[in-house]
Coordinates of C-alpha atoms in Angstrom, one line a residue:
X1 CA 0.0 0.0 0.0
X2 CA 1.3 3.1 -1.5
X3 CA 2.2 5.8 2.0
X4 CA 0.1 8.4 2.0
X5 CA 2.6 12.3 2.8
X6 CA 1.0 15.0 5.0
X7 CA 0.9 17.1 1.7
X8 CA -0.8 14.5 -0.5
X9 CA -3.4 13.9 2.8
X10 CA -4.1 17.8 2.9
X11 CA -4.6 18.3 -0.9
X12 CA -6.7 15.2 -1.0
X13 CA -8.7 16.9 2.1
X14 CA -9.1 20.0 0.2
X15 CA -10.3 18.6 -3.0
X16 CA -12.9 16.4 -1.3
X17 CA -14.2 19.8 0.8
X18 CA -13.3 18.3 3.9
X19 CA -12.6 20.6 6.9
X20 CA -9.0 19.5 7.9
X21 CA -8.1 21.1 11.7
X22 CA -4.4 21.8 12.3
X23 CA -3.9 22.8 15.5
X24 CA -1.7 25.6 15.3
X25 CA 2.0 25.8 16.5
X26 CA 2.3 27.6 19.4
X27 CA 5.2 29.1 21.0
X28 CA 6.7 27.8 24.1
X29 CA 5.4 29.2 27.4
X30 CA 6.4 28.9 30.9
X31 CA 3.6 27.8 32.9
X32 CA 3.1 31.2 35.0
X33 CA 3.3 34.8 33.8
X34 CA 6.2 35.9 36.7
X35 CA 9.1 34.1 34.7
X36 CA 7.9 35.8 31.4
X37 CA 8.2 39.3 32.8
X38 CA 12.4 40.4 31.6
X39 CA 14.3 40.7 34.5
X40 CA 17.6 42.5 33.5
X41 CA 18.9 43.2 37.1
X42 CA 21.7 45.9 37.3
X43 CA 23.9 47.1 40.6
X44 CA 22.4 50.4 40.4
X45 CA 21.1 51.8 44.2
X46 CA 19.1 54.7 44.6
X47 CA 18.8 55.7 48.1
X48 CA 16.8 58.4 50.0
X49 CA 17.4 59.9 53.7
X50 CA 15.1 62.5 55.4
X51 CA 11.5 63.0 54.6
X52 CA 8.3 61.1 55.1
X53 CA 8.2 57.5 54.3
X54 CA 5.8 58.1 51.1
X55 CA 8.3 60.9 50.2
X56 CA 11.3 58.5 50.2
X57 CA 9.9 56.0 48.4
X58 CA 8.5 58.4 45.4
X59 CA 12.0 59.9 45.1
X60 CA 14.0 56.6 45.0
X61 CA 11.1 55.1 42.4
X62 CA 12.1 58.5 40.5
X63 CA 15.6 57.7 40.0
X64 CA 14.7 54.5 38.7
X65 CA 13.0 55.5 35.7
X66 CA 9.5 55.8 37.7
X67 CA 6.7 53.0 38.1
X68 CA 5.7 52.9 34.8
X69 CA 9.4 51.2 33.9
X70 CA 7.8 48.1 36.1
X71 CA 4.4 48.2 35.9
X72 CA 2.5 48.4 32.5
X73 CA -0.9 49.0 32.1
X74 CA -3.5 46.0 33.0
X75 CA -0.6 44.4 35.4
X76 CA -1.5 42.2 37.9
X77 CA 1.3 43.4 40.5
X78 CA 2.1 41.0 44.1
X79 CA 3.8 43.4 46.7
X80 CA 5.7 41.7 49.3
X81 CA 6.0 43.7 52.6
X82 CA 7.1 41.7 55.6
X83 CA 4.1 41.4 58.1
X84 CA 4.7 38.5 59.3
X85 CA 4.6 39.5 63.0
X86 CA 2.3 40.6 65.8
X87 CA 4.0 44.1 66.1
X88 CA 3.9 47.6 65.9
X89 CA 5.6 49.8 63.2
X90 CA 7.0 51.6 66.0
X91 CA 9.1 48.2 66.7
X92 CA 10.4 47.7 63.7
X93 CA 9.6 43.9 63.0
X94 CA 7.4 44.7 59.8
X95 CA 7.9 46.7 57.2
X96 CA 6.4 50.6 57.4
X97 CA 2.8 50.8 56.1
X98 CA 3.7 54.0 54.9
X99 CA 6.0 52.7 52.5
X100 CA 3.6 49.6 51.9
X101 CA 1.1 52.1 51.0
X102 CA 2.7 54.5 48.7
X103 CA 4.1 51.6 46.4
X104 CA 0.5 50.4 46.2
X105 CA -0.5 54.0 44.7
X106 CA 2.3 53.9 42.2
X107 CA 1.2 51.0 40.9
X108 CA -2.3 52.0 40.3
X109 CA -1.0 55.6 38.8
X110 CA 1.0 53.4 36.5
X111 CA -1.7 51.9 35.2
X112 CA -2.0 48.3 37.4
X113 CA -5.4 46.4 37.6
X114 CA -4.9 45.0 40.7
X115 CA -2.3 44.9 43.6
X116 CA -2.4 42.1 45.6
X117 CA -0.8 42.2 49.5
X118 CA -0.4 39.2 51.5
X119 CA 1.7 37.1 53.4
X120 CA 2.2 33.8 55.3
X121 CA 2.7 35.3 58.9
X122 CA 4.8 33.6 61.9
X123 CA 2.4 35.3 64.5
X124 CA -1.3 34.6 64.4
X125 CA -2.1 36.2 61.0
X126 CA -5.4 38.5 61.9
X127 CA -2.7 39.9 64.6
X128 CA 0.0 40.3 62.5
X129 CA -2.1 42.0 59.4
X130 CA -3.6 44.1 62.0
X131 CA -1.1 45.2 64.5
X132 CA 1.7 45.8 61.7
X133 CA -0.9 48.9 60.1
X134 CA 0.2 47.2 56.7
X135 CA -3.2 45.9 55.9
X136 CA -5.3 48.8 56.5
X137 CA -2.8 50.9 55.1
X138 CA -2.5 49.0 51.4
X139 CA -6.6 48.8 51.8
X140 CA -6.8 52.4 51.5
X141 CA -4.1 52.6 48.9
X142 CA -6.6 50.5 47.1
X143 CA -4.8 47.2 47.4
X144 CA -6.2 43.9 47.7
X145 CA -5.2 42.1 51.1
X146 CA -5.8 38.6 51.9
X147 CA -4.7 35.6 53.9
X148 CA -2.5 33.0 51.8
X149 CA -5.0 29.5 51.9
X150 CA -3.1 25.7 52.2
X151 CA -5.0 25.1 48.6
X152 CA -2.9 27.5 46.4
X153 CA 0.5 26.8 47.0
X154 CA 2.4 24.8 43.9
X155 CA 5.3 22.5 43.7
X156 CA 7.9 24.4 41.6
X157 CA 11.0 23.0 40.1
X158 CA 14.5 24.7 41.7
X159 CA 16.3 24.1 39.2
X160 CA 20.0 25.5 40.4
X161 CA 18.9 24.8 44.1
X162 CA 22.0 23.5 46.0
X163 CA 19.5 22.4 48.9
X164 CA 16.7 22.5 47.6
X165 CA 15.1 20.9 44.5
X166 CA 11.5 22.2 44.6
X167 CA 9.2 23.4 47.1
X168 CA 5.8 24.9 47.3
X169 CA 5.1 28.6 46.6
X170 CA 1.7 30.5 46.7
X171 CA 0.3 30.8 43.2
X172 CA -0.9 34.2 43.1
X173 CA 2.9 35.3 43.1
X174 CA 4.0 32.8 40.4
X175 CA 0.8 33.8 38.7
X176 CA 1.3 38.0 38.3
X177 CA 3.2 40.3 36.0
X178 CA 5.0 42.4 38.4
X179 CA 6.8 41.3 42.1
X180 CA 7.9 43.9 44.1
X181 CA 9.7 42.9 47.0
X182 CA 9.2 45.4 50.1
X183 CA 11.3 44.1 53.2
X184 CA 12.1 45.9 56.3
X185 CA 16.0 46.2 57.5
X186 CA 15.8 44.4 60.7
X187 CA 18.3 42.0 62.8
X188 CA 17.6 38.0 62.1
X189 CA 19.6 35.7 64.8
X190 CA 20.5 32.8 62.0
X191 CA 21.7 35.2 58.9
X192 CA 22.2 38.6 61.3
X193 CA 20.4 40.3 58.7
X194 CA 17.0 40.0 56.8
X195 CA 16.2 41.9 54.0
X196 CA 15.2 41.3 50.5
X197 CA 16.3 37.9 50.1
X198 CA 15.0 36.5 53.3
X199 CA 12.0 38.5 52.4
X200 CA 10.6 35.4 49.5
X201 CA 9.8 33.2 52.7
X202 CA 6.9 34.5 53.4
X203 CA 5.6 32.9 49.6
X204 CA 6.6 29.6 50.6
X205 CA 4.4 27.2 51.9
X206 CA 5.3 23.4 53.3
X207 CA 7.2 22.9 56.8
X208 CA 9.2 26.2 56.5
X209 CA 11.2 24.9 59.9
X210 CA 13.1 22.4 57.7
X211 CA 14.5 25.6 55.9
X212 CA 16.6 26.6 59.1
X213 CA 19.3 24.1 58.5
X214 CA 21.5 25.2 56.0
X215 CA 19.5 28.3 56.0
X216 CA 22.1 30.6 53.7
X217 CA 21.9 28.4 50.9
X218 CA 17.8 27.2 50.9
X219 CA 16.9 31.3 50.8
X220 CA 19.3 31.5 47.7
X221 CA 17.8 28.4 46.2
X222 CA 14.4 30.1 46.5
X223 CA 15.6 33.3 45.4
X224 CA 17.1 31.9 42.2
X225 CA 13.2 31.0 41.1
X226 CA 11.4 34.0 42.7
X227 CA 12.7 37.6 40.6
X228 CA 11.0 40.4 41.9
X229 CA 11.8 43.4 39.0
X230 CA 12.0 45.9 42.1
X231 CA 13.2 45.3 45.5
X232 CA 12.1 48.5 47.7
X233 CA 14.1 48.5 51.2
X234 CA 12.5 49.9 54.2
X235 CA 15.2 51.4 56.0
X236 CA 13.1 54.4 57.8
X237 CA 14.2 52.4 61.0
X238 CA 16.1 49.5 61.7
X239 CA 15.5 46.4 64.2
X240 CA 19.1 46.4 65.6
X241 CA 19.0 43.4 67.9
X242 CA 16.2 40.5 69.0
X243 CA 14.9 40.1 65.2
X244 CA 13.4 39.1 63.9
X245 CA 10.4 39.2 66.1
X246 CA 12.0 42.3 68.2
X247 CA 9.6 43.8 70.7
X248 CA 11.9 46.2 72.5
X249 CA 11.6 49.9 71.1
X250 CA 15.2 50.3 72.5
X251 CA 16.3 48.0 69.7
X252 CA 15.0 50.2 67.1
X253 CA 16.9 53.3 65.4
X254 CA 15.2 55.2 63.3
X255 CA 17.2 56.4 60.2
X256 CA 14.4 57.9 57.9
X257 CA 16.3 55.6 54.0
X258 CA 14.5 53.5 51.6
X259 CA 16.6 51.6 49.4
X260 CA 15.6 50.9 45.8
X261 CA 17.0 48.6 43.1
X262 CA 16.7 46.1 40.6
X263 CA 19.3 43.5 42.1
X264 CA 17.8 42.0 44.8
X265 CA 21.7 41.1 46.1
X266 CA 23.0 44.5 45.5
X267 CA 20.0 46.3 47.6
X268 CA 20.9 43.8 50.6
X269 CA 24.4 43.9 50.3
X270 CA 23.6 47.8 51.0
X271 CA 21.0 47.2 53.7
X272 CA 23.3 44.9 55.7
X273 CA 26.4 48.1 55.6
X274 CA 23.3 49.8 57.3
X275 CA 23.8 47.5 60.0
X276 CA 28.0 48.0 59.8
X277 CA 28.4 44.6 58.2
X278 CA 30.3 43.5 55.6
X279 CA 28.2 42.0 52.6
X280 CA 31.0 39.5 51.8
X281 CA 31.1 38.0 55.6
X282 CA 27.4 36.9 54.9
X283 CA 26.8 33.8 53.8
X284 CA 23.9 33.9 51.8
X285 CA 25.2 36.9 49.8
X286 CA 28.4 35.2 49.1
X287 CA 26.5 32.4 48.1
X288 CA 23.9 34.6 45.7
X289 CA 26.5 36.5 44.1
X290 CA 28.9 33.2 43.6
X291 CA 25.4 32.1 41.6
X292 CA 25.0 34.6 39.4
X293 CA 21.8 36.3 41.1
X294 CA 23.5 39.9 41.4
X295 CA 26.5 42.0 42.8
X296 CA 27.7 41.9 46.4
X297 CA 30.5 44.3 46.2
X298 CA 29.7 47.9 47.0
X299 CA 32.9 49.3 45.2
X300 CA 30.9 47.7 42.3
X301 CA 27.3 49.0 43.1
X302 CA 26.5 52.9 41.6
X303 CA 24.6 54.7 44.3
X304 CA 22.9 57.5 43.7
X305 CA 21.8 59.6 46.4
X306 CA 18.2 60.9 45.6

């Protein structure tokens, strides 16, 4: 029996008046919108002292080109404060609702559908959204604020993890066009400092315990999946000692900076000389710079003071 080509079958098809479907070729996508967003990181810091929190924040989004460089219009945009604890902003455990709040309006003036603001807290979470003033505050800005539910967290591959090879992260984040990462500059007893980096956690769902051991390395892992295109850093105050709960408002200093940036690595690396550390003693730069996720070195990091 004579084979029958895909050219001779279509002809044949069209002479007989035969509706021939061909599904149509399709180009690759990933399975969530995050990881189609560019992200072109670069060691650029722009850094604001003195002036209200909203103030700080719209002068350091300024110098970055301004909102609308991140946010396009129709975006669904995640924004990740830290409010993870049953405190005050007076003691320095969350980040600043101010600065929570005027990110939310930039988005909407650049054009964003929705922004979403949520978090898996350590402390009871109705306590922690309320105490922290970050809920109420990114209400009013306009910004959808929820509790993170067991059902919509996802597996996702890690790749490059050196610890970890997957774990479960909330879908809404892997699911919008824009992550902006908002963490507060505090004290953390395992990796003395938390800020950007240590930020992702509160996205991850599973036994986030087992991430303790070997702690430097799993936060890079997760960080080498999660790209937020902004990292904003709350520095109006810092959590000096006790973090990363804190609790004392002797442990706080106020010092009235926000930090902005597209390299994640680069804004920490600057947050944690805040705190009179050297980036390169800190493991879990060392270990996100050795992986290619963004500069360490401050003699390599333009600042611009804004």
């Amino acid at each position: 029996m004579k084979k029958v080509s895909r050219r001779d079958f279509l002809s044949l098809s069209s002479q007989l008046g035969l509706l021939v479907f061909i599904p149509p070729v399709l180009p690759s996508r990933s399975r969530y919108r995050l990881s189609e967003r560019p992200y072109q990181p670069t060691p650029d810091l722009f850094v604001a002292r003195n002036g209200t929190a909203a103030d700080l924040v719209d002068r350091v989004v300024t110098g970055l080109g301004g909102m609308s460089r991140f946010v396009h219009k129709g975006d669904v945009v995640v924004v990740k404060p830290n409010m993870s604890w049953d405190r005050t902003p007076a003691q320095g455990a969350n980040t600043n609702p101010e600065v929570v709040a005027e990110v939310v309006k930039l988005c909407f003036k650049a054009g964003a559908k929705k922004v979403r603001v949520f978090d898996r807290t350590c402390n009871e979470a109705k306590r922690s959204y309320e105490h922290s003033g970050v809920a109420e505050a990114a209400k009013k800005a306009g910004a959808e604020v929820y509790f993170p539910y067991k059902r919509n967290y996802v597996s996702v591959k890690i790749p490059n993890g050196e610890r970890l090879h997957s774990w479960k992260i909330y879908k809404d984040v892997l699911d919008a066009d824009v992550l902006i990462n908002v963490p507060t500059a505090k004290h953390h007893s395992l990796s003395q400092v938390t800020l950007g980096i240590k930020n992702l956690m509160g996205y991850l769902g599973n036994d986030r315990g087992k991430i303790h051991r070997h702690f430097d390395q799993k936060i890079v892992d997760i960080a080498s999946v999660l790209h937020p295109q902004l990292t904003i850093l709350d520095a109006t105050r810092l959590l000096l000692r006790n973090g990363p709960q804190g609790g004392n408002l002797n442990d706080v200093k106020w010092i009235h900076t926000v930090v902005g940036g597209t390299d994640m690595v680069a804004v920490d690396a600057f947050g944690a000389s805040l705190f009179g550390l050297d980036p390169t003693k800190l493991g879990f730069l060392v270990d996100a710079h050795k992986r290619g996720l963004g500069e360490m070195d401050l003699k390599k990091i333009t600042i611009h003071r804004v």
